Short mmCIF file of C-alpha atoms and ligand atoms in Angstrom, two decimals:
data_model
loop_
_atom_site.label_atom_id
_atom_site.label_comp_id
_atom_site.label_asym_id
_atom_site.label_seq_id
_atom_site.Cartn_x
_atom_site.Cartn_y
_atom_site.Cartn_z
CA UNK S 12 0.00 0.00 0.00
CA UNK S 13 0.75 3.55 -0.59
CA UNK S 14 2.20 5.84 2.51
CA UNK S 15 0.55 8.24 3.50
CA UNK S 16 2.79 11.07 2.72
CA UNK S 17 2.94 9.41 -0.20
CA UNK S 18 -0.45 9.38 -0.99
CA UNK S 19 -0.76 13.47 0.36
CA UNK S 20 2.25 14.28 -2.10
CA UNK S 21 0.68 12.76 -5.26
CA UNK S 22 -2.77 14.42 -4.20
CA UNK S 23 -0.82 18.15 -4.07
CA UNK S 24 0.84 17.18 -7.38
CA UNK S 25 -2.67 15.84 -9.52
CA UNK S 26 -3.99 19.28 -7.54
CA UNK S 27 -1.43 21.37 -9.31
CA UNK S 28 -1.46 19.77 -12.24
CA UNK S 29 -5.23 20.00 -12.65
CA UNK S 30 -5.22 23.53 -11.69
CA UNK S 31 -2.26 24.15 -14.86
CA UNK S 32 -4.43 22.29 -17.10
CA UNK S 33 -7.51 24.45 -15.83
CA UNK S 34 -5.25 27.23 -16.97
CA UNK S 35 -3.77 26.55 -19.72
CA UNK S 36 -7.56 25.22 -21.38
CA UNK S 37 -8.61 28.44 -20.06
CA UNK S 38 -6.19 30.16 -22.21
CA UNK S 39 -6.87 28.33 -25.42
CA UNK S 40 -10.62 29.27 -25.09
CA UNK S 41 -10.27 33.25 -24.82
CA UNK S 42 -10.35 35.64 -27.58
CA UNK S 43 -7.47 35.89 -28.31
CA UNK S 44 -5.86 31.92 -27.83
CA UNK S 45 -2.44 31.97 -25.61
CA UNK S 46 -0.05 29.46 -24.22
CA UNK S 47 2.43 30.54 -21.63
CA UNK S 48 5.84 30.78 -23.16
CA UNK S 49 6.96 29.35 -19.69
CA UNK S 50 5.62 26.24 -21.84
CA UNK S 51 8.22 26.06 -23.84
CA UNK S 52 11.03 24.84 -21.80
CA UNK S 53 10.64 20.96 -21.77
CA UNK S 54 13.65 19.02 -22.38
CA UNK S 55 13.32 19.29 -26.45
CA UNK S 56 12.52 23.47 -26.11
CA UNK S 57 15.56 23.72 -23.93
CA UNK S 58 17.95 22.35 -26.55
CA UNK S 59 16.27 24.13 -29.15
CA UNK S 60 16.81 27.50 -27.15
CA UNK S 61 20.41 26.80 -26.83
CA UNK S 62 20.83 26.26 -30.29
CA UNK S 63 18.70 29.75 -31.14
CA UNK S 64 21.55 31.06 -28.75
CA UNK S 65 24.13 30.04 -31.41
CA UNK S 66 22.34 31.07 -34.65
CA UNK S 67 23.91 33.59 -36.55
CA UNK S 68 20.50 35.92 -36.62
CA UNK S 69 19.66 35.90 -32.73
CA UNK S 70 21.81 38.60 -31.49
CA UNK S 71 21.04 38.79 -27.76
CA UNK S 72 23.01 35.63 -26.28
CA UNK S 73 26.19 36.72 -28.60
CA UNK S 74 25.93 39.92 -27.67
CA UNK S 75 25.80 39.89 -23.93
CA UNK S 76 28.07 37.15 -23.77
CA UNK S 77 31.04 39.53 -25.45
CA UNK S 78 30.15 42.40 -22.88
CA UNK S 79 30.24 40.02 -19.54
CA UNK S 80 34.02 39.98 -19.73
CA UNK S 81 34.62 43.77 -19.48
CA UNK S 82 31.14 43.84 -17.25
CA UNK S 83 33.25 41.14 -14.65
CA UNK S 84 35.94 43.13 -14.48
CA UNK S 85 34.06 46.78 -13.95
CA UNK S 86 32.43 44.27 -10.78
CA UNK S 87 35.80 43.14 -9.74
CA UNK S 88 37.09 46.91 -8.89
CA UNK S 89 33.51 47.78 -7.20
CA UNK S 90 32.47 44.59 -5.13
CA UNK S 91 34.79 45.49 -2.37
CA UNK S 92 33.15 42.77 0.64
CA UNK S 93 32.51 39.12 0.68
CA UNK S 94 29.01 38.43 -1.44
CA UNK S 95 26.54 35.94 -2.57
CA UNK S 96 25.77 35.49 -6.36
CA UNK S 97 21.89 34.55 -6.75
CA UNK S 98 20.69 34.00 -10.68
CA UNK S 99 17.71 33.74 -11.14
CA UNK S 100 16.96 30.79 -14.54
CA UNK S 101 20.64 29.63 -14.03
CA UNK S 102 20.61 26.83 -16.70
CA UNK S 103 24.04 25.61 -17.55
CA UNK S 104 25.52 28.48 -15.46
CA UNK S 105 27.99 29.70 -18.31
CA UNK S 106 27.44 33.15 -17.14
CA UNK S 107 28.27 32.57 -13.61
CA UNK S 108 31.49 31.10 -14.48
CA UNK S 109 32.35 34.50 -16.43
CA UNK S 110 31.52 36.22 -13.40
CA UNK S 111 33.17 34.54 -10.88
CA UNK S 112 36.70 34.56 -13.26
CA UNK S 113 36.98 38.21 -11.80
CA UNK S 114 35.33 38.67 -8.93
CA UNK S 115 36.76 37.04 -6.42
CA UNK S 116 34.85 38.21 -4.00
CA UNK S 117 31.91 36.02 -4.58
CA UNK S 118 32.00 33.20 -1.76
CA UNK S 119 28.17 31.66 -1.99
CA UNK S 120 26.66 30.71 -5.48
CA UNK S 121 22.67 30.39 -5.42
CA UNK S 122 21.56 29.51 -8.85
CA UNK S 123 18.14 28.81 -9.26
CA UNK S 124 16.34 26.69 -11.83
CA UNK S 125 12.84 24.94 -12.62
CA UNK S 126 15.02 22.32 -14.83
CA UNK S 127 16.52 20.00 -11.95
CA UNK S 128 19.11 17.48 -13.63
CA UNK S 129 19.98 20.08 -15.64
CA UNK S 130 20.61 22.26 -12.85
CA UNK S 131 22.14 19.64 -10.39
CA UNK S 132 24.62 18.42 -12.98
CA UNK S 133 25.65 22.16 -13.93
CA UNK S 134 26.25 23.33 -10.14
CA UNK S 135 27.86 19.51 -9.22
CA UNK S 136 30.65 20.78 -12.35
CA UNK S 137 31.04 23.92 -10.87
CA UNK S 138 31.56 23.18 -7.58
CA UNK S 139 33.95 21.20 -8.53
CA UNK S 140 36.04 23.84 -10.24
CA UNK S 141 35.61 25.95 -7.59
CA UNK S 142 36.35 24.25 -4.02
CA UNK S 143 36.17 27.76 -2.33
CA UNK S 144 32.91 28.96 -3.45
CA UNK S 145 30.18 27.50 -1.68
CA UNK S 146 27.20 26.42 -4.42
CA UNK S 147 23.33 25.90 -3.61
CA UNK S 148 21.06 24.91 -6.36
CA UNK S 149 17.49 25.83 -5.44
CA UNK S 150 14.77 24.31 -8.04
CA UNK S 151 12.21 26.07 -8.53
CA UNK S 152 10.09 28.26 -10.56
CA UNK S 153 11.84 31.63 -9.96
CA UNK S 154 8.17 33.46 -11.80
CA UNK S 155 6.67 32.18 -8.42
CA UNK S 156 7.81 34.00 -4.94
CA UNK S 157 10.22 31.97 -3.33
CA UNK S 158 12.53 32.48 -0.26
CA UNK S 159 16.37 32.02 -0.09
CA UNK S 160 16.51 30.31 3.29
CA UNK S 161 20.27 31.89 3.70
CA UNK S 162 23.02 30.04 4.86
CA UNK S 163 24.81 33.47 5.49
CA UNK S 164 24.68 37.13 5.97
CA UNK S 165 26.40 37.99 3.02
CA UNK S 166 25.25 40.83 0.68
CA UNK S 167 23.67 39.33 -2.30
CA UNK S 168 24.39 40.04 -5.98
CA UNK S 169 21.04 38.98 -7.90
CA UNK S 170 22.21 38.10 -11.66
CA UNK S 171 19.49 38.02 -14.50
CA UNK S 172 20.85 37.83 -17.91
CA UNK S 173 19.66 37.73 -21.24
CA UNK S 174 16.63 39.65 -21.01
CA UNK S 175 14.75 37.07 -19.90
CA UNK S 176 12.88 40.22 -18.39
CA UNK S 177 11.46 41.10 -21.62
CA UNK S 178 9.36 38.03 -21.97
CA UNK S 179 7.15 39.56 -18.78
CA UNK S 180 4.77 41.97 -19.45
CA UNK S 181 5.65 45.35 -17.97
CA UNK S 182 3.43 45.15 -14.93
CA UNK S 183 4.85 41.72 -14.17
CA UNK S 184 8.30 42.84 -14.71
CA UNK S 185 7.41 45.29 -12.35
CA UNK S 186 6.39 43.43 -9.57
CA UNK S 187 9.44 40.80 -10.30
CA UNK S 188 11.49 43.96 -10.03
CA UNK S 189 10.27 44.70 -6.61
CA UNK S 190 9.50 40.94 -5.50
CA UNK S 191 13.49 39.90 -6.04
CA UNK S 192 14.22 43.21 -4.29
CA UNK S 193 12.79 41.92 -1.23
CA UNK S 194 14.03 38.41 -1.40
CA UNK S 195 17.49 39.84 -2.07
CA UNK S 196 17.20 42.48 0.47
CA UNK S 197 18.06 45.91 1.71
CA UNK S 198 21.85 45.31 0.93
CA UNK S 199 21.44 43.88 -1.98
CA UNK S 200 22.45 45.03 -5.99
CA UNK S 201 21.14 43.42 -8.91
CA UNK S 202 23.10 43.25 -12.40
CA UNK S 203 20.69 42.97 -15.55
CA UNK S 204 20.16 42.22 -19.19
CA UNK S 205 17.94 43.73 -21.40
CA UNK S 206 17.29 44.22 -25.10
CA UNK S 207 17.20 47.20 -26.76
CA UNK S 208 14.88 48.94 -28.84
CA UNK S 209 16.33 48.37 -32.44
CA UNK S 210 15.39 48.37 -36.68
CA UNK S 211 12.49 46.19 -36.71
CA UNK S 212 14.44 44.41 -39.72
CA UNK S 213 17.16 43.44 -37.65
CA UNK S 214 14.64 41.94 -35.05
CA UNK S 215 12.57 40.08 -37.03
CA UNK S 216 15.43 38.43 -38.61
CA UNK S 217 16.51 37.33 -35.07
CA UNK S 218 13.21 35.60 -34.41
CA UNK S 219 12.67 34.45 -38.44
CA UNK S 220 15.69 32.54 -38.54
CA UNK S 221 16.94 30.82 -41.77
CA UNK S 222 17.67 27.54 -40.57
CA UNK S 223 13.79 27.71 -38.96
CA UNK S 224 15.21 26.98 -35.27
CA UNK S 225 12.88 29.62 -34.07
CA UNK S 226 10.01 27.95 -35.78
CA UNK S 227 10.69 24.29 -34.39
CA UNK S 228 11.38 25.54 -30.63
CA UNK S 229 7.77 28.25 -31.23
CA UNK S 230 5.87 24.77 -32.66
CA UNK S 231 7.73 22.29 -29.84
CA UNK S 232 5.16 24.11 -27.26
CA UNK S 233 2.56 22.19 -28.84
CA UNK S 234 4.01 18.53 -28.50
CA UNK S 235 4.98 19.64 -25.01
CA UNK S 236 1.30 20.20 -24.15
CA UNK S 237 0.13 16.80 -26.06
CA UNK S 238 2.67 15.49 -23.38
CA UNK S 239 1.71 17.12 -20.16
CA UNK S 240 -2.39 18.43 -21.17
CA UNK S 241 -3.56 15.55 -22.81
CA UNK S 242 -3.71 17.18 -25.98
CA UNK S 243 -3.95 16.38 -29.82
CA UNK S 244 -2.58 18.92 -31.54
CA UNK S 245 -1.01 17.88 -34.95
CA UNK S 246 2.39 20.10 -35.55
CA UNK S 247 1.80 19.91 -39.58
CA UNK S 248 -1.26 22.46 -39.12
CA UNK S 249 0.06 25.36 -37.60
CA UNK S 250 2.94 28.07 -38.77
CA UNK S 251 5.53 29.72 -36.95
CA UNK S 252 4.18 33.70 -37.27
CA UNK S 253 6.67 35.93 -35.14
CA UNK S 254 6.80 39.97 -35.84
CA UNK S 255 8.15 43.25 -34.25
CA UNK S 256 4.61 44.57 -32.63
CA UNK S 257 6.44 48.48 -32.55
CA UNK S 258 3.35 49.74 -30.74
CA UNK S 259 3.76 47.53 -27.51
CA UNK S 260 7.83 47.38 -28.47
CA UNK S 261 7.41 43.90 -28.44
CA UNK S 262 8.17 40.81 -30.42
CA UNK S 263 4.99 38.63 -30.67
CA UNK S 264 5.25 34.89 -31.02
CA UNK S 265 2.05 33.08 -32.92
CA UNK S 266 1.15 29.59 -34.40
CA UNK S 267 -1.31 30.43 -36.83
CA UNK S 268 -3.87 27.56 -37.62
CA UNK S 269 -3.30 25.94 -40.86
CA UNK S 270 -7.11 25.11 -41.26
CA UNK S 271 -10.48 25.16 -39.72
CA UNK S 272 -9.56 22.48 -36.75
CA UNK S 273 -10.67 20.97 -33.71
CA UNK S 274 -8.20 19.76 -31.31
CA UNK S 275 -8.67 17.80 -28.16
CA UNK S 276 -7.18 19.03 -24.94
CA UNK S 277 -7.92 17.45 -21.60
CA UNK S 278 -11.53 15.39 -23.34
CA UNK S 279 -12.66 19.00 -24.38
CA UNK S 280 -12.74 20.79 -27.75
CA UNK S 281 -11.21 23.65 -28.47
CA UNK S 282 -11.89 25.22 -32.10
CA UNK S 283 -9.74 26.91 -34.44
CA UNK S 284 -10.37 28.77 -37.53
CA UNK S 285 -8.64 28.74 -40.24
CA UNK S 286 -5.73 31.38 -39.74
CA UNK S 287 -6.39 31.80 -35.91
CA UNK S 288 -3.78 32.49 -34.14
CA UNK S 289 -2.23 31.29 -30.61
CA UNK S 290 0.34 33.59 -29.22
CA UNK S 291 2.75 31.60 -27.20
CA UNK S 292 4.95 35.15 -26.40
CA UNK S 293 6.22 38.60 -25.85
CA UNK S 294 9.41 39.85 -25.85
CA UNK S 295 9.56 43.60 -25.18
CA UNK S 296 12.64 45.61 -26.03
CA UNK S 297 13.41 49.04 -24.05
CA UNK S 298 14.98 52.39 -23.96
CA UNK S 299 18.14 52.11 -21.28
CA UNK S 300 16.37 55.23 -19.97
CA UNK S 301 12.60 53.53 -20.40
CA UNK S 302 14.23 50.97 -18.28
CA UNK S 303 16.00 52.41 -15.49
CA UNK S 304 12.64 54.22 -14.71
CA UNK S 305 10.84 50.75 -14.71
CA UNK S 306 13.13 49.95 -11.70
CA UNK S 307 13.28 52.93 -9.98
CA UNK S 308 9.50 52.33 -9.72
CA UNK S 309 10.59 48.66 -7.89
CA UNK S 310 13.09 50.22 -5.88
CA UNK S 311 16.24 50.52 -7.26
CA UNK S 312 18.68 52.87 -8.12
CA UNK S 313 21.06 53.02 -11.04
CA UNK S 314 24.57 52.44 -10.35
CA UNK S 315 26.24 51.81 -13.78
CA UNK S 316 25.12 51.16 -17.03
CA UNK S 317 27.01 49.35 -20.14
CA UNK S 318 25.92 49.80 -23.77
CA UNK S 319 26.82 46.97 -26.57
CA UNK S 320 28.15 48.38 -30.28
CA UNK S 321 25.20 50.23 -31.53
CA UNK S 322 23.34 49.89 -28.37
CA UNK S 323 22.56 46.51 -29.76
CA UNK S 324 21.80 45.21 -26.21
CA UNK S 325 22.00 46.37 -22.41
CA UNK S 326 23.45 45.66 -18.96
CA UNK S 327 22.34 47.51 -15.53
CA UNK S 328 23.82 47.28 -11.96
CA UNK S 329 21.46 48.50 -9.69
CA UNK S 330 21.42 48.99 -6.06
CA UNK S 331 18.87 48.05 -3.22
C1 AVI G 411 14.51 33.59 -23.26
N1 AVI G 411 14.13 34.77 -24.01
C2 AVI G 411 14.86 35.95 -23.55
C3 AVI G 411 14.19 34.60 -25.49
C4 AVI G 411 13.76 35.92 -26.20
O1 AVI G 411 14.50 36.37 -27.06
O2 AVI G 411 12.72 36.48 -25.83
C5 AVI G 411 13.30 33.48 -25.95
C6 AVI G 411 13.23 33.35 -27.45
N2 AVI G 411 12.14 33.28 -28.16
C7 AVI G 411 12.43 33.16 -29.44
N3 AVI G 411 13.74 33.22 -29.57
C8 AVI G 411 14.27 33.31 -28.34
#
């Protein structure tokens, strides 16, 4: 027979799971059809991201990566005390390791993560290379509030690259702005990455690639709900439909329906017309200035700003 706290644990989890269903069915019957982009991260959509990061088109990831370097190094000569790094959406932790290649002053690693192997075999590696630094995986969904449960008094250092801020809308990213500067504290300073406002050639060239990368990881949300909703949706009859939205600054994300359809999600029916859309996600772009003011309204205050080549892409440190 099945323990108890067994039994309680699987009840929570078919509870959860029923309510993210609710949800997500919920989404697919409005208006205007949506599936949380947070959707897109199964094992298949996580490869496929990492390959985006790589594609000649997709800017961001290259971009940010060549500024860390010089970014470390501007840290090194400021962080003058013993801190804690804490990223929020940590995946392989290649950033980190940048980081902590100049600042040596970083004793405590938190990076947090929804993917846990991933995650586990990431911070395993890096503890390894780095004996002195202390490393804590947390797993979890870093969208949801969550508490650090410190080890240690040490000031943190929140780290969120790659502009993983732009997929929230604004008043989300607002309250994330002002949530983390809780969690992280009075003390605390947060370093940032954001995309820029830009031609609207250049970004929809990022998210049209050639190879169609974009368009595999935009239609892999589909198979992922077939997996985890019950679903039936047949990949062949939808199109990858991403475009520069210049009045929202945003990059939308759609699958448009192939033909009239019916698909089966959970035993209901959801109908599609022909050319319906689902939009799967946002990704805003902003002003440096447009941005510093969206923090200040969370809190913080700008300490030092660095601008890419063309002001391709941006990185903020901002204190508590
Ligand atoms: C993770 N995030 C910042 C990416 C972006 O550019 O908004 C996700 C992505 N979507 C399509 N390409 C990349």
């Amino acid at each position: 027979s099945i323990p108890p706290a067994t039994q309680a644990i699987q009840t929570i989890e078919s509870v959860f799971e029923q309510q993210l269903i609710s949800e997500i069915t919920a989404n697919l019957k409005a208006d205007q059809k949506s599936i949380s982009s947070k959707f897109f991260y199964d094992a298949i959509g996580s490869d496929l991201f990492d390959q985006i990061c790589h594609l000649p088109e997709y800017y961001p990831y290259r971009t940010e990566m060549n500024m860390l370097p010089k970014i470390a190094a501007d840290m090194a000569a400021l962080v003058k005390q013993p801190i804690e790094l804490v990223e929020f959406g940590a995946g392989s932790l290649t950033k980190i390791r940048i980081l902590l290649k100049s600042i040596n002053m970083i004793q405590s690693v938190v990076p947090i993560d929804i993917a846990q192997t991933h995650l586990q075999k990431a911070a395993d590696a890096l503890a390894r290379d780095y004996p002195e630094v202390a490393v804590s995986p947390i797993f979890a969904d870093f969208t949801q509030p969550l508490a650090l449960q410190s080890h240690n008094t040490l000031p943190k250092l929140g780290f969120f690259p790659g502009s993983t801020i732009g997929n929230f809308n604004r008043e989300f990213a607002l309250q994330f702005l002002q949530r983390i500067r809780r969690t992280l504290g009075d003390n605390s300073q947060l370093l940032i990455g954001v995309d820029t406002k830009k031609s609207a050639q250049v970004l929809h060239r990022a998210y049209n690639d050639q190879a169609g990368i974009t368009a595999k990881f935009n239609l892999n949300i589909l198979s992922h709900l077939n997996h985890i909703a019950n679903a039936n949706f047949d990949l062949q009859k939808f199109e990858h439909y991403a475009f520069y939205n210049p009045h929202f600054s945003r990059i939308e994300m759609h699958l448009v329906s192939q033909v009239e359809q019916s698909v089966v999600i959970n035993n209901k029916p959801i109908d599609l017309h022909l050319g319906e859309t689902i939009h799967t996600e946002n990704s805003y772009k902003y002003r440096p200035d447009e941005f510093i003011h969206l923090a200040r309204m969370a809190g913080w205050t700008i300490q030092q700003e660095w601008l890419a080549e063309d002001d391709m892409f941006s990185v903020f440190l901002f204190d508590a």
